[in-house]
Short mmCIF file of C-alpha atoms in Angstrom, two decimals:
data_model
loop_
_atom_site.label_atom_id
_atom_site.label_comp_id
_atom_site.label_asym_id
_atom_site.label_seq_id
_atom_site.Cartn_x
_atom_site.Cartn_y
_atom_site.Cartn_z
CA MET A 34 -70.09 16.17 -68.70
CA LYS A 35 -66.48 17.10 -68.10
CA SER A 36 -67.31 20.77 -67.44
CA GLN A 37 -70.10 19.83 -65.08
CA ASP A 38 -67.76 17.62 -63.10
CA ALA A 39 -65.25 20.44 -62.89
CA ILE A 40 -67.88 22.86 -61.68
CA ARG A 41 -68.99 20.40 -59.00
CA ARG A 42 -65.43 19.78 -57.82
CA MET A 43 -64.70 23.51 -57.59
CA ALA A 44 -67.85 24.07 -55.59
CA GLU A 45 -66.86 21.33 -53.14
CA ALA A 46 -63.30 22.61 -52.79
CA ASN A 47 -64.09 26.30 -52.55
CA PRO A 48 -67.82 27.00 -51.99
CA VAL A 49 -69.10 30.32 -53.35
CA PRO A 50 -72.48 31.98 -52.97
CA ASP A 51 -73.51 31.19 -56.54
CA VAL A 52 -71.85 28.50 -58.64
CA GLY A 53 -73.13 30.25 -61.64
CA TYR A 54 -70.38 32.80 -61.27
CA LEU A 55 -67.88 30.12 -62.34
CA HIS A 56 -66.78 29.73 -65.94
CA VAL A 57 -68.36 26.91 -67.82
CA GLU A 58 -65.61 26.30 -70.31
CA THR A 59 -63.82 23.04 -69.57
CA VAL A 60 -60.26 24.35 -69.94
CA ASP A 61 -60.96 27.47 -67.94
CA ALA A 62 -62.70 25.50 -65.20
CA GLU A 63 -59.84 23.06 -64.89
CA ARG A 64 -57.28 25.86 -64.74
CA LEU A 65 -59.27 27.68 -62.07
CA PHE A 66 -59.73 24.50 -60.09
CA SER A 67 -55.98 23.81 -60.10
CA SER A 68 -55.25 27.37 -58.97
CA ILE A 69 -57.70 27.06 -56.09
CA GLU A 70 -56.18 23.74 -55.04
CA ARG A 71 -52.68 25.25 -54.96
CA ARG A 72 -53.86 28.18 -52.85
CA ARG A 73 -55.60 25.76 -50.49
CA ASP A 74 -52.45 23.67 -50.10
CA GLU A 75 -50.33 26.72 -49.37
CA MET A 76 -52.81 27.91 -46.72
CA ILE A 77 -52.80 24.60 -44.80
CA GLY A 78 -49.00 24.24 -45.02
CA THR A 79 -48.64 21.26 -47.34
CA GLN A 80 -46.25 20.95 -50.21
CA THR A 81 -47.45 22.53 -53.46
CA ARG A 82 -48.29 19.80 -55.88
CA PRO A 83 -46.76 19.82 -59.35
CA PRO A 84 -48.97 21.55 -61.95
CA PRO A 85 -51.36 19.17 -63.70
CA SER A 86 -50.84 18.05 -67.24
CA PRO A 87 -52.53 20.16 -69.87
CA THR A 88 -55.31 17.60 -70.22
CA PRO A 89 -55.72 15.84 -66.91
CA ALA A 90 -57.97 12.85 -66.76
CA PRO A 91 -61.02 13.31 -64.57
CA GLN A 92 -60.97 11.35 -61.29
CA LEU A 93 -62.87 11.16 -58.09
CA ARG A 94 -61.42 13.09 -55.17
CA ALA A 95 -60.14 10.84 -52.33
CA TRP A 96 -61.82 11.48 -49.01
CA TYR A 97 -58.55 12.37 -47.29
CA ARG A 98 -57.86 15.22 -49.72
CA SER A 99 -60.74 17.31 -48.57
CA PRO A 100 -59.92 20.39 -46.44
CA ALA A 101 -61.86 19.05 -43.47
CA ALA A 102 -60.04 15.73 -43.56
CA VAL A 103 -56.65 17.41 -43.89
CA PHE A 104 -57.43 19.65 -40.94
CA LEU A 105 -58.47 16.70 -38.76
CA ILE A 106 -55.35 14.74 -39.72
CA ALA A 107 -53.13 17.71 -38.84
CA VAL A 108 -54.77 18.02 -35.41
CA ALA A 109 -54.28 14.29 -34.80
CA VAL A 110 -50.58 14.49 -35.70
CA VAL A 111 -50.06 17.40 -33.30
CA LEU A 112 -51.76 15.50 -30.47
CA VAL A 113 -49.85 12.27 -31.06
CA THR A 114 -46.51 14.10 -31.11
CA ALA A 115 -47.04 16.69 -28.41
CA VAL A 116 -48.53 14.54 -25.64
CA PRO A 117 -45.66 12.02 -25.34
CA LEU A 118 -43.14 14.83 -25.75
CA ALA A 119 -44.68 16.71 -22.86
CA ILE A 120 -44.60 13.59 -20.69
CA PHE A 121 -40.93 12.85 -21.25
CA THR A 122 -39.62 16.41 -21.19
CA GLY A 123 -41.02 17.54 -17.89
CA GLY A 124 -44.71 18.23 -18.34
CA GLY A 125 -45.40 17.89 -14.64
CA SER A 126 -43.89 14.37 -14.32
CA ASP A 127 -41.78 13.47 -11.29
CA VAL A 128 -39.49 11.48 -13.57
CA ALA A 129 -38.65 14.45 -15.75
CA GLY A 130 -35.44 16.20 -14.90
CA ALA A 131 -34.13 13.37 -12.69
CA PRO A 132 -30.46 12.73 -13.49
CA ALA A 133 -29.61 9.33 -14.85
CA PRO A 134 -27.49 7.25 -12.46
CA THR A 135 -23.85 7.15 -13.38
CA ALA A 136 -21.07 4.86 -12.21
CA PRO A 137 -18.32 6.45 -10.12
CA ALA A 138 -15.00 7.03 -11.82
CA PRO A 139 -12.44 4.36 -11.35
CA GLY A 140 -9.56 5.18 -9.31
CA VAL A 141 -7.06 4.18 -11.86
CA THR A 142 -6.63 6.22 -15.05
CA THR A 143 -3.82 4.47 -17.00
CA MET A 144 -6.09 1.71 -18.33
CA PRO A 145 -9.48 1.54 -20.06
CA ALA A 146 -12.02 2.82 -17.53
CA PRO A 147 -13.79 -0.12 -15.82
CA THR A 148 -17.25 -0.07 -14.33
CA THR A 149 -17.01 0.78 -10.66
CA GLN A 150 -19.20 0.00 -7.70
CA PRO A 151 -19.44 2.60 -4.93
CA THR A 152 -18.86 1.36 -1.43
CA THR A 153 -20.34 2.61 1.80
CA VAL A 154 -17.02 4.23 2.63
CA PRO A 155 -16.52 7.49 0.70
CA ALA A 156 -12.74 7.18 0.72
CA THR A 157 -12.73 3.89 -1.20
CA THR A 158 -14.07 2.91 -4.59
CA VAL A 159 -14.07 -0.67 -5.85
CA PRO A 160 -13.67 -1.31 -9.58
CA SER A 161 -14.87 -4.75 -10.68
CA GLU A 162 -13.64 -5.28 -14.24
CA ALA A 163 -10.33 -7.02 -14.91
CA PRO A 164 -7.48 -5.01 -16.45
CA VAL A 165 -6.46 -5.71 -20.03
CA ALA A 166 -3.03 -4.09 -20.35
CA GLU A 167 0.19 -5.99 -19.71
CA PRO A 168 2.93 -4.76 -17.36
CA ARG A 169 5.78 -2.90 -19.02
CA PHE A 170 8.53 -4.66 -17.07
CA ALA A 171 9.16 -7.92 -15.25
CA LEU A 172 11.68 -9.55 -12.92
CA GLU A 173 14.19 -12.06 -14.26
CA GLY A 174 16.79 -14.53 -13.00
CA TRP A 175 15.76 -15.00 -9.41
CA GLU A 176 18.48 -16.39 -7.16
CA LEU A 177 17.90 -17.92 -3.72
CA ILE A 178 20.48 -17.24 -1.03
CA THR A 179 20.35 -18.77 2.44
CA PRO A 180 22.92 -16.80 4.41
CA SER A 181 24.46 -18.38 7.46
CA VAL A 182 23.03 -16.23 10.21
CA ASP A 183 22.23 -16.94 13.83
CA LEU A 184 19.40 -14.86 15.19
CA GLY A 185 20.12 -15.87 18.74
CA GLY A 186 17.30 -18.36 19.03
CA ALA A 187 14.80 -15.62 19.89
CA SER A 188 12.57 -16.69 17.00
CA ALA A 189 12.56 -18.61 13.75
CA ALA A 190 15.50 -17.77 11.53
CA VAL A 191 13.96 -15.14 9.26
CA PHE A 192 14.62 -11.63 8.08
CA GLY A 193 11.54 -9.52 8.65
CA ARG A 194 12.45 -6.08 7.31
CA VAL A 195 15.04 -4.82 4.84
CA VAL A 196 15.98 -1.37 3.50
CA ALA A 197 18.46 -0.24 0.84
CA THR A 198 21.22 2.19 1.81
CA ASP A 199 24.14 3.92 0.12
CA PHE A 200 26.45 1.09 1.19
CA GLY A 201 24.09 -1.86 0.61
CA PHE A 202 21.33 -3.27 2.81
CA VAL A 203 20.19 -3.25 6.43
CA ALA A 204 17.82 -5.90 7.77
CA ILE A 205 16.21 -6.78 11.08
CA GLY A 206 14.93 -10.11 12.29
CA GLY A 207 11.41 -11.31 11.67
CA SER A 208 10.49 -11.04 15.36
CA VAL A 209 11.35 -8.53 18.01
CA GLY A 210 14.74 -8.93 19.58
CA ASP A 211 16.31 -10.46 16.47
CA GLY A 212 19.05 -7.90 15.93
CA ILE A 213 20.32 -5.81 13.02
CA TRP A 214 22.19 -7.16 10.00
CA THR A 215 24.04 -5.47 7.16
CA SER A 216 25.15 -6.58 3.69
CA ARG A 217 27.08 -4.92 0.86
CA ASP A 218 25.66 -7.16 -1.87
CA GLY A 219 22.64 -8.91 -0.36
CA ILE A 220 24.58 -12.19 -0.28
CA GLU A 221 26.95 -11.98 2.67
CA TRP A 222 25.34 -10.70 5.87
CA ILE A 223 27.09 -9.43 9.01
CA GLU A 224 25.52 -9.09 12.42
CA VAL A 225 25.69 -5.65 14.01
CA SER A 226 26.95 -5.92 17.59
CA ASP A 227 24.95 -8.05 20.01
CA PRO A 228 21.54 -9.10 18.58
CA SER A 229 19.92 -8.38 21.94
CA ASP A 230 21.58 -4.94 22.18
CA PRO A 231 22.45 -3.67 18.68
CA VAL A 232 22.60 0.02 19.60
CA GLY A 233 24.17 -0.17 23.04
CA LEU A 234 21.04 0.36 25.13
CA GLY A 235 21.26 -2.79 27.22
CA VAL A 236 19.35 -6.03 27.14
CA GLY A 237 15.69 -6.33 26.21
CA VAL A 238 15.82 -4.11 23.13
CA ASP A 239 13.22 -4.73 20.42
CA ILE A 240 13.60 -3.19 16.96
CA LEU A 241 10.18 -2.41 15.50
CA ASP A 242 10.86 -0.77 12.13
CA LEU A 243 13.49 0.70 9.80
CA ALA A 244 13.62 3.59 7.34
CA VAL A 245 16.27 5.40 5.28
CA ASN A 246 16.47 9.06 4.28
CA GLY A 247 19.57 10.03 2.33
CA ASN A 248 22.53 8.52 4.13
CA ARG A 249 20.76 8.27 7.48
CA ILE A 250 19.14 5.11 8.88
CA ALA A 251 16.43 5.30 11.54
CA ALA A 252 15.37 2.37 13.71
CA VAL A 253 12.37 2.51 16.05
CA ILE A 254 13.31 0.78 19.28
CA HIS A 255 11.45 -0.26 22.40
CA ASN A 256 13.49 -0.93 25.50
CA GLY A 257 11.26 -2.86 27.85
CA TRP A 258 13.92 -3.04 30.54
CA ASP A 259 14.14 0.74 30.86
CA ALA A 260 10.47 1.29 29.78
CA VAL A 261 11.30 3.70 26.96
CA THR A 262 10.54 3.94 23.26
CA GLY A 263 12.79 5.89 20.94
CA VAL A 264 14.63 6.22 17.64
CA ALA A 265 18.20 5.17 16.98
CA THR A 266 19.89 6.82 13.98
CA SER A 267 23.09 5.97 12.14
CA THR A 268 24.91 6.58 8.88
CA ASP A 269 26.75 3.24 8.82
CA ALA A 270 24.50 0.87 10.86
CA GLU A 271 27.32 0.44 13.38
CA ASN A 272 27.45 3.65 15.38
CA TRP A 273 24.06 4.78 16.67
CA THR A 274 22.56 7.79 18.44
CA PHE A 275 19.42 7.26 20.50
CA ALA A 276 16.58 9.75 21.10
CA ILE A 277 13.80 8.95 23.58
CA LEU A 278 10.26 9.51 22.32
CA SER A 279 8.18 8.32 25.27
CA GLU A 280 8.34 6.43 28.52
CA ALA A 281 6.18 3.34 28.26
CA SER A 282 6.59 -0.15 29.61
CA GLU A 283 4.06 -1.58 27.16
CA MET A 284 5.14 -2.08 23.55
CA TYR A 285 2.82 -1.07 20.69
CA PRO A 286 3.18 -1.45 16.93
CA MET A 287 5.19 1.43 15.48
CA SER A 288 6.40 2.66 12.11
CA VAL A 289 8.99 5.12 10.78
CA VAL A 290 9.12 6.78 7.36
CA ALA A 291 11.41 9.27 5.67
CA TYR A 292 10.07 12.82 5.58
CA GLY A 293 11.44 15.87 3.81
CA THR A 294 15.14 16.10 2.99
CA ASP A 295 16.64 14.83 6.24
CA GLY A 296 13.80 14.01 8.58
CA PHE A 297 11.53 11.17 9.69
CA ILE A 298 8.02 10.71 11.02
CA VAL A 299 7.58 8.07 13.73
CA SER A 300 4.09 6.84 14.57
CA GLY A 301 2.49 4.34 16.88
CA THR A 302 -0.03 5.54 19.43
CA ALA A 303 1.24 9.08 18.79
CA ILE A 304 3.09 10.92 16.00
CA TRP A 305 6.56 12.44 16.26
CA LEU A 306 8.23 14.62 13.62
CA SER A 307 11.93 15.25 13.01
CA THR A 308 13.23 17.63 10.34
CA ASP A 309 16.89 16.75 10.87
CA GLY A 310 16.79 13.07 11.81
CA GLU A 311 18.06 13.75 15.33
CA HIS A 312 15.53 15.85 17.25
CA TYR A 313 11.91 14.72 17.50
CA GLU A 314 8.78 16.65 18.46
CA LEU A 315 5.41 15.21 19.44
CA VAL A 316 2.99 16.69 16.87
CA GLN A 317 -0.18 14.62 17.23
CA GLU A 318 -1.67 12.19 19.69
CA GLN A 319 -5.45 12.61 19.86
CA ILE A 320 -6.22 11.51 16.30
CA LEU A 321 -4.58 8.10 16.77
CA GLN A 322 -6.76 7.52 19.78
CA GLN A 323 -9.69 7.37 17.33
CA LEU A 324 -8.32 4.22 15.70
CA ASP A 325 -10.00 0.89 16.32
CA PRO A 326 -9.15 0.02 19.95
CA SER A 327 -9.01 -3.67 19.04
CA ASP A 328 -5.93 -2.94 16.93
CA PRO A 329 -4.24 0.17 18.31
CA GLY A 330 -1.14 1.67 16.80
CA VAL A 331 0.22 2.44 13.35
CA ARG A 332 1.98 -0.50 11.72
CA THR A 333 2.99 0.92 8.34
CA SER A 334 3.55 4.28 6.66
CA ALA A 335 4.55 5.86 3.35
CA SER A 336 5.51 9.35 2.21
CA ASP A 337 6.13 11.28 -1.00
CA GLY A 338 8.29 13.75 0.92
CA HIS A 339 5.36 15.96 1.88
CA ALA A 340 2.15 13.93 2.13
CA VAL A 341 2.34 11.07 4.65
CA VAL A 342 -0.03 8.12 5.03
CA LEU A 343 -0.14 6.06 8.22
CA GLY A 344 -2.01 2.76 8.33
CA SER A 345 -3.21 0.26 10.90
CA ASN A 346 -3.68 -3.45 10.27
CA VAL A 347 -7.44 -3.01 9.96
CA ALA A 348 -6.89 -0.52 7.10
CA GLU A 349 -7.61 2.69 8.96
CA LEU A 350 -5.54 5.59 7.60
CA VAL A 351 -4.30 8.91 8.94
CA VAL A 352 -3.02 11.38 6.34
CA THR A 353 -1.22 14.73 6.33
CA GLN A 354 -0.01 17.07 3.60
CA ASP A 355 2.22 19.25 5.74
CA GLY A 356 3.25 17.17 8.76
CA GLU A 357 1.14 19.32 11.07
CA THR A 358 -2.55 18.90 10.15
CA TRP A 359 -3.70 15.29 10.24
CA GLN A 360 -6.92 13.75 8.93
CA LEU A 361 -8.49 10.37 9.71
CA ILE A 362 -9.57 8.53 6.54
CA PRO A 363 -12.46 6.05 6.79
CA ARG A 364 -11.37 2.44 6.81
CA LEU A 365 -10.52 1.01 3.41
CA VAL A 366 -12.90 -1.70 2.25
CA GLY A 367 -12.66 -4.30 -0.48
CA VAL A 368 -14.60 -6.90 -2.42
CA ASP A 369 -13.58 -10.36 -3.52
CA SER A 370 -13.80 -11.93 -6.99
CA GLU A 371 -17.58 -12.35 -6.51
CA GLU A 372 -17.90 -8.64 -5.68
CA GLN A 373 -18.81 -9.50 -2.10
CA ALA A 374 -17.51 -7.44 0.81
CA CYS A 375 -14.74 -9.21 2.68
CA SER A 376 -12.64 -8.82 5.79
CA THR A 377 -9.63 -6.71 4.86
CA TYR A 378 -6.16 -6.57 6.37
CA LEU A 379 -3.60 -3.88 5.50
CA SER A 380 0.00 -5.07 5.43
CA ASP A 381 2.10 -2.30 3.91
CA LEU A 382 2.17 1.03 2.08
CA ALA A 383 4.50 2.53 -0.52
CA TYR A 384 4.79 5.64 -2.65
CA GLY A 385 5.97 5.30 -6.25
CA PRO A 386 5.74 6.79 -9.75
CA GLU A 387 1.93 6.51 -9.90
CA GLY A 388 1.14 7.52 -6.33
CA PHE A 389 0.42 5.62 -3.12
CA VAL A 390 -0.25 1.87 -3.16
CA ALA A 391 -1.47 -0.28 -0.27
CA VAL A 392 -1.36 -4.09 -0.15
CA GLY A 393 -3.05 -6.60 2.09
CA THR A 394 -5.59 -9.39 2.03
CA CYS A 395 -9.31 -9.65 1.31
CA GLY A 396 -10.38 -12.87 3.00
CA PRO A 397 -7.88 -15.46 1.69
CA TYR A 398 -6.90 -13.43 -1.40
CA GLY A 399 -4.47 -10.63 -2.11
CA ILE A 400 -5.82 -7.11 -2.48
CA VAL A 401 -4.35 -3.81 -3.69
CA TRP A 402 -5.59 -0.23 -3.33
CA THR A 403 -4.19 2.84 -5.09
CA SER A 404 -4.39 6.56 -4.36
CA PRO A 405 -3.05 9.64 -6.15
CA ASP A 406 -2.85 11.72 -2.96
CA GLY A 407 -3.31 9.47 0.07
CA PHE A 408 -6.86 10.73 0.72
CA THR A 409 -8.97 9.01 -1.95
CA TRP A 410 -8.42 5.28 -2.52
CA SER A 411 -9.61 2.71 -5.06
CA GLN A 412 -9.35 -1.05 -5.03
CA ILE A 413 -7.79 -2.22 -8.29
CA PRO A 414 -9.92 -4.44 -10.57
CA TYR A 415 -9.85 -8.13 -9.74
CA ASP A 416 -7.10 -9.92 -11.66
CA ALA A 417 -7.43 -13.71 -11.53
CA ALA A 418 -4.00 -14.28 -13.10
CA ALA A 419 -2.22 -12.31 -10.38
CA PHE A 420 -4.42 -12.81 -7.33
CA GLY A 421 -6.63 -15.75 -8.24
CA GLU A 422 -5.21 -18.10 -5.59
CA PRO A 423 -5.06 -17.78 -1.81
CA ALA A 424 -2.35 -15.23 -1.15
CA TRP A 425 -0.89 -13.11 1.61
CA LEU A 426 0.78 -9.87 0.54
CA SER A 427 3.13 -8.86 3.34
CA SER A 428 5.08 -5.90 1.94
CA ILE A 429 5.59 -3.49 -0.95
CA THR A 430 8.37 -1.25 -2.20
CA ALA A 431 8.71 1.19 -5.08
CA SER A 432 11.27 2.82 -7.38
CA GLU A 433 11.14 4.79 -10.62
CA HIS A 434 10.46 1.47 -12.38
CA GLY A 435 7.24 0.77 -10.48
CA TYR A 436 6.20 -1.41 -7.56
CA VAL A 437 7.19 -4.83 -6.21
CA ALA A 438 5.19 -6.65 -3.53
CA GLY A 439 6.10 -9.81 -1.66
CA GLY A 440 4.38 -12.54 0.31
CA THR A 441 3.12 -16.08 -0.21
CA ALA A 442 0.68 -17.62 -2.68
CA GLY A 443 -0.91 -20.95 -3.56
CA GLY A 444 -2.33 -23.66 -1.39
CA GLU A 445 1.01 -24.07 0.39
CA GLU A 446 3.33 -21.39 1.73
CA ASN A 447 5.31 -20.57 -1.41
CA ALA A 448 7.46 -17.45 -1.55
CA THR A 449 6.00 -15.10 -4.19
CA VAL A 450 6.55 -11.62 -5.54
CA TRP A 451 4.29 -9.41 -7.67
CA ALA A 452 5.56 -6.70 -10.01
CA SER A 453 3.66 -3.71 -11.41
CA PRO A 454 4.69 -0.58 -13.33
CA ASP A 455 1.68 1.41 -12.14
CA GLY A 456 0.12 -0.29 -9.11
CA ILE A 457 -2.79 -1.54 -11.24
CA HIS A 458 -1.47 -4.23 -13.60
CA TRP A 459 0.43 -6.98 -11.78
CA THR A 460 2.50 -10.02 -12.75
CA ARG A 461 3.00 -12.84 -10.26
CA VAL A 462 6.31 -14.67 -9.90
CA VAL A 463 6.39 -17.75 -7.65
CA LEU A 464 9.90 -18.01 -6.22
CA GLU A 465 9.53 -21.42 -4.58
CA GLU A 466 6.98 -23.95 -5.79
CA THR A 467 8.16 -27.00 -3.88
CA VAL A 468 5.70 -28.37 -1.34
CA GLU A 469 8.44 -30.02 0.70
CA VAL A 470 9.81 -26.69 1.95
CA GLU A 471 7.67 -23.85 3.18
CA SER A 472 8.88 -20.39 2.26
CA GLY A 473 7.69 -16.80 2.27
CA VAL A 474 8.67 -13.21 1.64
CA LEU A 475 8.34 -10.74 4.50
CA ALA A 476 9.94 -7.62 2.97
CA VAL A 477 11.23 -6.30 -0.35
CA THR A 478 13.45 -3.43 -1.43
CA ILE A 479 15.03 -2.15 -4.66
CA HIS A 480 18.65 -1.02 -4.92
CA GLU A 481 20.62 -0.27 -8.11
CA ASN A 482 18.11 -2.03 -10.42
CA THR A 483 18.16 -5.15 -8.26
CA VAL A 484 15.17 -6.36 -6.29
CA THR A 485 15.96 -8.01 -2.95
CA ALA A 486 13.32 -9.99 -1.08
CA VAL A 487 13.88 -11.39 2.40
CA GLY A 488 11.99 -13.94 4.47
CA TRP A 489 12.36 -17.63 5.21
CA HIS A 490 13.01 -20.87 3.38
CA GLY A 491 12.39 -23.94 5.49
CA GLY A 492 14.14 -23.22 8.78
CA ASP A 493 16.60 -20.73 7.33
CA ALA A 494 16.66 -17.02 6.74
CA ALA A 495 16.34 -16.47 3.01
CA VAL A 496 17.21 -13.81 0.47
CA TRP A 497 16.02 -13.77 -3.15
CA ARG A 498 17.60 -11.43 -5.70
CA ALA A 499 16.64 -10.55 -9.28
CA ALA A 500 17.39 -7.87 -11.83
CA LEU A 501 14.73 -5.50 -13.10
CA ALA A 502 14.06 -6.19 -16.78
CA GLY A 503 12.30 -3.91 -19.21
#
């Protein structure tokens, strides 16, 4: 019976013209059957089965071990695998080969990369995740000083702009016509000449901005009486030389910034360049005519010595790398804490150890943008601890330690400063938290590891001083 079963199984597995040609001995039949099975397995690509035991027990062949079944299974496997693979790897599908969307790179690189949201303005990107790193330095021991100064009654008693010099500080009043003031230590302040005529040009002189390059101070001045706009320069803030830039009876916002080793760039409705701090040349006028006519003129500027960024209040920028070729940058945009577009206002610009930084407001909240070169800008991630209350950032300054911004924060007008080592991670310091007295910072500067902020405290001009720590 055993040999007959073997003969039948061999005939099913490997049909031959005459089964009588097969051996009839049981052992020989089993051996031949095993050999045929191995050859069959090798031909269809399956693993060779282990050799059978010398006396295998007879068993019925499973249906799936037949050659026909194995062939059909193999075809099914190929179809199941190949069809989806063809669909997802480009077999005529429109989806195949389409690049996966990627988030734009954040504009800040010194912190873990946040997810960014592209804006409609190519020059600005808007990261949305909060930073996690802590600032590397802070400000300590703030001291309030209310110097006894009389700004001539032209406006509220405030200092509106301050710069550090080799001999101390130079400040101008918070409104036009408020004079020039100097201080050796930031505590005692001395008025320079007549507040209404600090540089000897006659009455009606308005000082619009200040800048320092080396030992030279430059003040942009508009003389409405004589209908001229120009630059007064000095090395001691007492003796001044005046250079006329244009003849204009109407006064526009203007800014001045140090450029090169000895020069300055003055901008307003046109751009003037000086390489020596004394002689000025008109280098550009048409590009500034492209600014928003509702807010004409450049109000702030910053320079790294070569690249210069000019900004209007509505956050339009004009940039140069050589002082000759100028490029208009699309208006900076921003989003609030809910990642909703908001009305932006640009207050000030600065250049520091990590590049250019711009500060302003986004609706009722403070906002900061950073740029490595002045051309491409990113809004920093929203930081509730630093900017989570209504705030107005009025100014920014920089040194090798980092950046310091000033303004007001909170529900009331409370003088506030913000410190950052890199323009991205900020710490807020409220200088005055009393609700009885309104206060605010209008300008900040750094001199000999001391931060000096100027503004107002109640009805008085105010100066706050603190040492850099860290």
